[in-house]
């Protein structure tokens, strides 16, 4: 369950949310569409515990401390960040996982055929080579990282924006299968990627509506 209670957030002197409240139940799939700059990424970062609200409360999976929330949540950010480590470490973030789990993850993120072309495979160091990756490869590593963590809440910020249609469809299908019993919030420019979702939110600067229920959730 994700709950925002009267949350206010601003960048320096630019207010993004002034007292937003809503609730997403455990297991719900929520899509968010909306024009650029209206605050979609900011909202996901608040829920992920990466930003601290100026006032109000955010409760995620029963937790309100950011350090606890980050354990419950996994995020695929709009611009994936790769670290100067091997592909494997970029996926596992240095944690130990069974080899079968990592195998499942690289299939789900559709990176096996690419990894198989690399001499050192999963242990290829990404340090100086991160720039040589395509946006799509970087994005798929970020998706693999998110799936690998296996958190109960999955936050997706335009997770397939750098993938072509066929790859995007393939990765989305795997993400949906993996996330069947998870709570998902998925920001996208492509509403067709949200078929089967429980709720579709539409966002504008200062306004959030639940299109499915036909109600305004927040208006500043
Ligand atoms: N780091 C930042 N510093 C200052 N302003 C920011 C920052 N990030 C986003 N903003 C501003 O906050 C608003 C919402 O941004 P964002 O959440 O990225 O929107 P979206 O993801 O919907 O495109 C925009 O007006 C944007 O310019
Ligand atoms: Mg954004």
CSV table of C-alpha atoms and ligand atoms in Angstrom, one decimal:
chain,number,residue,atom,x,y,z
A,1,UNK,CA,0.0,0.0,0.0
A,2,UNK,CA,1.2,3.5,-0.8
A,3,UNK,CA,-0.3,6.5,0.8
A,4,UNK,CA,0.4,10.2,0.5
A,5,UNK,CA,-1.1,12.5,3.1
A,6,UNK,CA,-1.1,16.2,2.4
A,7,UNK,CA,2.3,16.1,0.8
A,8,UNK,CA,4.0,19.3,-0.2
A,9,UNK,CA,7.1,19.4,-2.3
A,10,UNK,CA,9.0,22.2,-4.1
A,11,UNK,CA,12.3,22.7,-5.9
A,12,UNK,CA,13.8,25.9,-4.4
A,13,UNK,CA,11.0,28.3,-5.2
A,14,UNK,CA,9.1,26.1,-7.7
A,15,UNK,CA,6.2,24.3,-6.0
A,16,UNK,CA,5.3,21.0,-7.6
A,17,UNK,CA,2.8,19.6,-5.1
A,18,UNK,CA,0.9,21.6,-2.5
A,19,UNK,CA,-0.9,19.1,-0.3
A,20,UNK,CA,-1.4,16.1,-2.4
A,21,UNK,CA,-3.1,13.0,-0.9
A,22,UNK,CA,-4.0,9.6,-2.4
A,23,UNK,CA,-3.8,5.9,-1.8
A,24,UNK,CA,-2.8,2.9,-3.9
A,25,UNK,CA,-3.8,-0.5,-2.5
A,26,UNK,CA,-1.4,-3.4,-2.3
A,27,UNK,CA,-1.2,-5.2,-5.6
A,28,UNK,CA,-2.8,-2.4,-7.6
A,29,UNK,CA,-1.4,-1.5,-11.0
A,30,UNK,CA,-1.5,2.3,-11.6
A,31,UNK,CA,-0.5,4.0,-14.8
A,32,UNK,CA,0.3,7.7,-14.9
A,33,UNK,CA,0.2,9.7,-18.1
A,34,UNK,CA,0.8,13.4,-18.5
A,35,UNK,CA,2.6,16.2,-20.2
A,36,UNK,CA,6.3,16.8,-19.6
A,37,UNK,CA,7.2,18.8,-16.5
A,38,UNK,CA,4.0,18.3,-14.6
A,39,UNK,CA,5.8,16.3,-11.8
A,40,UNK,CA,5.5,12.6,-12.6
A,41,UNK,CA,9.2,11.9,-11.9
A,42,UNK,CA,9.1,14.0,-8.8
A,43,UNK,CA,6.1,12.0,-7.5
A,44,UNK,CA,7.9,8.7,-8.1
A,45,UNK,CA,11.0,9.9,-6.4
A,46,UNK,CA,9.0,11.1,-3.4
A,47,UNK,CA,7.3,7.6,-3.2
A,48,UNK,CA,10.7,5.9,-3.5
A,49,UNK,CA,12.0,7.8,-0.5
A,50,UNK,CA,14.6,9.6,-2.7
A,51,UNK,CA,13.1,13.0,-1.9
A,52,UNK,CA,11.8,14.3,1.4
A,53,UNK,CA,8.5,16.2,1.4
A,54,UNK,CA,8.6,19.7,2.8
A,55,UNK,CA,5.5,18.7,4.7
A,56,UNK,CA,3.0,15.8,4.9
A,57,UNK,CA,3.5,12.1,5.2
A,58,UNK,CA,4.3,9.3,2.8
A,59,UNK,CA,3.7,5.7,3.9
A,60,UNK,CA,4.9,2.9,1.8
A,61,UNK,CA,4.3,-0.7,2.7
A,62,UNK,CA,3.6,0.4,6.3
A,63,UNK,CA,6.9,2.3,6.5
A,64,UNK,CA,7.4,6.1,6.7
A,65,UNK,CA,11.2,6.3,7.2
A,66,UNK,CA,13.0,6.8,3.9
A,67,UNK,CA,15.7,4.2,4.8
A,68,UNK,CA,12.9,1.6,5.4
A,69,UNK,CA,10.9,2.6,2.3
A,70,UNK,CA,13.9,2.1,0.0
A,71,UNK,CA,14.0,-1.6,1.0
A,72,UNK,CA,10.4,-2.1,-0.1
A,73,UNK,CA,10.6,-0.3,-3.4
A,74,UNK,CA,12.4,-0.7,-6.6
A,75,UNK,CA,12.6,2.0,-9.2
A,76,UNK,CA,13.5,2.2,-12.9
A,77,UNK,CA,14.4,5.8,-13.5
A,78,UNK,CA,14.0,7.7,-16.6
A,79,UNK,CA,17.7,8.0,-17.1
A,80,UNK,CA,19.3,4.8,-15.9
A,81,UNK,CA,22.5,5.2,-13.9
A,82,UNK,CA,25.2,2.7,-14.5
A,83,UNK,CA,28.0,2.3,-12.1
A,84,UNK,CA,31.7,1.5,-12.8
A,85,UNK,CA,31.3,-2.2,-12.0
A,86,UNK,CA,30.6,-5.3,-14.0
A,87,UNK,CA,27.2,-5.9,-15.7
A,88,UNK,CA,26.5,-8.5,-13.0
A,89,UNK,CA,27.3,-6.1,-10.2
A,90,UNK,CA,25.2,-3.4,-11.9
A,91,UNK,CA,22.3,-5.9,-11.8
A,92,UNK,CA,22.8,-7.3,-8.3
A,93,UNK,CA,24.2,-4.1,-6.7
A,94,UNK,CA,26.7,-6.3,-5.0
A,95,UNK,CA,24.2,-8.5,-3.2
A,96,UNK,CA,24.2,-12.3,-3.5
A,97,UNK,CA,21.4,-14.0,-5.5
A,98,UNK,CA,21.1,-17.6,-6.7
A,99,UNK,CA,22.5,-18.0,-10.2
A,100,UNK,CA,19.0,-19.3,-11.4
A,101,UNK,CA,17.5,-16.0,-10.2
A,102,UNK,CA,20.0,-14.0,-12.1
A,103,UNK,CA,19.3,-16.1,-15.2
A,104,UNK,CA,15.6,-15.4,-14.9
A,105,UNK,CA,16.3,-11.7,-14.5
A,106,UNK,CA,18.5,-11.4,-17.6
A,107,UNK,CA,15.9,-13.3,-19.7
A,108,UNK,CA,13.2,-11.0,-18.4
A,109,UNK,CA,15.2,-7.9,-19.3
A,110,UNK,CA,15.9,-9.4,-22.7
A,111,UNK,CA,19.7,-9.0,-22.4
A,112,UNK,CA,20.9,-12.6,-22.7
A,113,UNK,CA,21.7,-12.5,-26.4
A,114,UNK,CA,23.7,-9.3,-26.0
A,115,UNK,CA,25.6,-10.6,-22.9
A,116,UNK,CA,26.4,-13.8,-24.9
A,117,UNK,CA,28.3,-11.7,-27.5
A,118,UNK,CA,30.6,-10.3,-24.8
A,119,UNK,CA,33.9,-12.2,-24.1
A,120,UNK,CA,33.5,-11.9,-20.3
A,121,UNK,CA,29.7,-12.1,-20.4
A,122,UNK,CA,28.0,-10.9,-17.2
A,123,UNK,CA,31.4,-10.1,-15.8
A,124,UNK,CA,32.2,-7.5,-18.4
A,125,UNK,CA,33.3,-4.4,-16.7
A,126,UNK,CA,31.2,-1.4,-17.5
A,127,UNK,CA,33.6,1.3,-16.1
A,128,UNK,CA,35.0,3.0,-19.1
A,129,UNK,CA,32.6,1.3,-21.5
A,130,UNK,CA,29.3,2.6,-20.1
A,131,UNK,CA,29.3,5.3,-22.8
A,132,UNK,CA,29.6,2.6,-25.5
A,133,UNK,CA,26.3,1.1,-24.5
A,134,UNK,CA,23.2,2.1,-26.3
A,135,UNK,CA,20.4,3.8,-24.4
A,136,UNK,CA,18.4,0.6,-24.8
A,137,UNK,CA,21.1,-1.6,-23.3
A,138,UNK,CA,21.5,0.8,-20.4
A,139,UNK,CA,17.7,0.8,-19.9
A,140,UNK,CA,17.5,-3.0,-20.0
A,141,UNK,CA,20.3,-3.3,-17.4
A,142,UNK,CA,18.3,-0.9,-15.2
A,143,UNK,CA,15.2,-3.1,-15.7
A,144,UNK,CA,17.2,-6.2,-14.8
A,145,UNK,CA,18.4,-4.4,-11.6
A,146,UNK,CA,14.9,-3.5,-10.6
A,147,UNK,CA,13.6,-7.1,-11.2
A,148,UNK,CA,16.6,-8.6,-9.4
A,149,UNK,CA,15.8,-6.7,-6.2
A,150,UNK,CA,12.3,-8.4,-6.1
A,151,UNK,CA,10.8,-5.6,-3.9
A,152,UNK,CA,7.0,-5.6,-3.4
A,153,UNK,CA,6.5,-2.2,-5.0
A,154,UNK,CA,7.7,-1.4,-8.5
A,155,UNK,CA,8.0,2.2,-9.7
A,156,UNK,CA,8.6,2.6,-13.4
A,157,UNK,CA,9.5,6.0,-15.0
A,158,UNK,CA,9.1,5.6,-18.8
A,159,UNK,CA,11.0,2.3,-18.5
A,160,UNK,CA,11.0,1.5,-22.2
A,161,UNK,CA,11.5,5.0,-23.7
A,162,UNK,CA,14.9,4.0,-25.2
A,163,UNK,CA,13.6,0.7,-26.6
A,164,UNK,CA,12.2,0.1,-30.1
A,165,UNK,CA,8.7,-1.2,-30.4
A,166,UNK,CA,9.5,-4.9,-30.5
A,167,UNK,CA,12.0,-4.8,-27.6
A,168,UNK,CA,9.7,-2.6,-25.6
A,169,UNK,CA,6.8,-5.0,-26.0
A,170,UNK,CA,9.0,-7.9,-25.0
A,171,UNK,CA,10.4,-6.3,-21.9
A,172,UNK,CA,7.0,-5.0,-20.9
A,173,UNK,CA,5.5,-8.5,-21.2
A,174,UNK,CA,8.2,-9.8,-18.9
A,175,UNK,CA,7.8,-7.0,-16.5
A,176,UNK,CA,4.1,-7.5,-16.3
A,177,UNK,CA,4.6,-11.2,-15.7
A,178,UNK,CA,7.1,-10.6,-13.0
A,179,UNK,CA,5.0,-7.9,-11.4
A,180,UNK,CA,1.7,-9.8,-11.4
A,181,UNK,CA,1.5,-9.8,-7.5
A,182,UNK,CA,3.3,-6.5,-6.9
A,183,UNK,CA,2.1,-3.0,-6.5
A,184,UNK,CA,3.1,-1.0,-9.6
A,185,UNK,CA,3.1,2.6,-10.6
A,186,UNK,CA,4.1,3.1,-14.2
A,187,UNK,CA,4.7,6.5,-15.8
A,188,UNK,CA,4.6,6.4,-19.6
A,189,UNK,CA,4.0,8.5,-22.7
A,190,UNK,CA,2.4,5.5,-24.3
A,191,UNK,CA,-1.1,4.7,-22.9
A,192,UNK,CA,-1.1,1.5,-24.8
A,193,UNK,CA,1.5,0.2,-22.4
A,194,UNK,CA,-1.1,0.3,-19.6
A,195,UNK,CA,-3.6,-2.1,-20.8
A,196,UNK,CA,-5.0,-4.3,-18.0
A,197,UNK,CA,-4.0,-1.7,-15.4
A,198,UNK,CA,-6.4,-1.1,-12.5
A,199,UNK,CA,-6.3,2.7,-12.5
A,200,UNK,CA,-5.0,5.3,-15.0
A,201,UNK,CA,-4.0,8.6,-13.5
A,202,UNK,CA,-3.7,11.6,-15.7
A,203,UNK,CA,-1.5,14.4,-14.5
A,204,UNK,CA,-1.2,18.1,-15.4
A,205,UNK,CA,0.7,20.8,-13.5
A,206,UNK,CA,-1.1,21.2,-10.2
A,207,UNK,CA,-3.8,18.5,-11.0
A,208,UNK,CA,-4.0,14.7,-10.8
A,209,UNK,CA,-7.1,12.8,-11.9
A,210,UNK,CA,-8.1,9.2,-11.7
A,211,UNK,CA,-9.5,8.6,-15.2
A,212,UNK,CA,-10.8,5.2,-14.3
A,213,UNK,CA,-13.0,6.5,-11.5
A,214,UNK,CA,-13.6,9.8,-13.2
A,215,UNK,CA,-12.5,11.8,-10.2
A,216,UNK,CA,-10.0,14.6,-9.5
A,217,UNK,CA,-7.6,13.3,-6.9
A,218,UNK,CA,-5.7,16.6,-6.3
A,219,UNK,CA,-5.9,20.1,-7.5
A,220,UNK,CA,-3.6,22.8,-6.2
B,1,LIG,N1,16.2,18.9,-9.8
B,1,LIG,C1,15.3,19.9,-10.1
B,1,LIG,N2,15.6,21.2,-9.8
B,1,LIG,C2,14.6,22.1,-10.0
B,1,LIG,N3,13.5,21.9,-10.7
B,1,LIG,C3,13.2,20.7,-11.1
B,1,LIG,C4,14.1,19.6,-10.8
B,1,LIG,N4,13.6,18.4,-11.3
B,1,LIG,C5,12.4,18.8,-11.9
B,1,LIG,N5,12.2,20.1,-11.7
B,1,LIG,C6,11.0,20.9,-12.2
B,1,LIG,O1,9.9,20.3,-11.5
B,1,LIG,C7,8.8,20.2,-12.4
B,1,LIG,C8,8.4,18.7,-12.5
B,1,LIG,O2,9.4,17.9,-13.0
B,1,LIG,P1,9.3,16.4,-13.3
B,1,LIG,O3,8.9,15.7,-12.0
B,1,LIG,O4,10.7,15.9,-13.8
B,1,LIG,O5,8.2,16.3,-14.4
B,1,LIG,P2,7.8,15.1,-15.4
B,1,LIG,O6,8.5,13.9,-14.9
B,1,LIG,O7,6.3,15.0,-15.3
B,1,LIG,O8,8.3,15.5,-16.7
B,1,LIG,C9,9.2,20.7,-13.7
B,1,LIG,O9,8.8,22.1,-13.8
B,1,LIG,C10,10.7,20.7,-13.6
B,1,LIG,O10,11.3,21.7,-14.4
B,2,LIG,MG1,9.8,12.6,-15.9
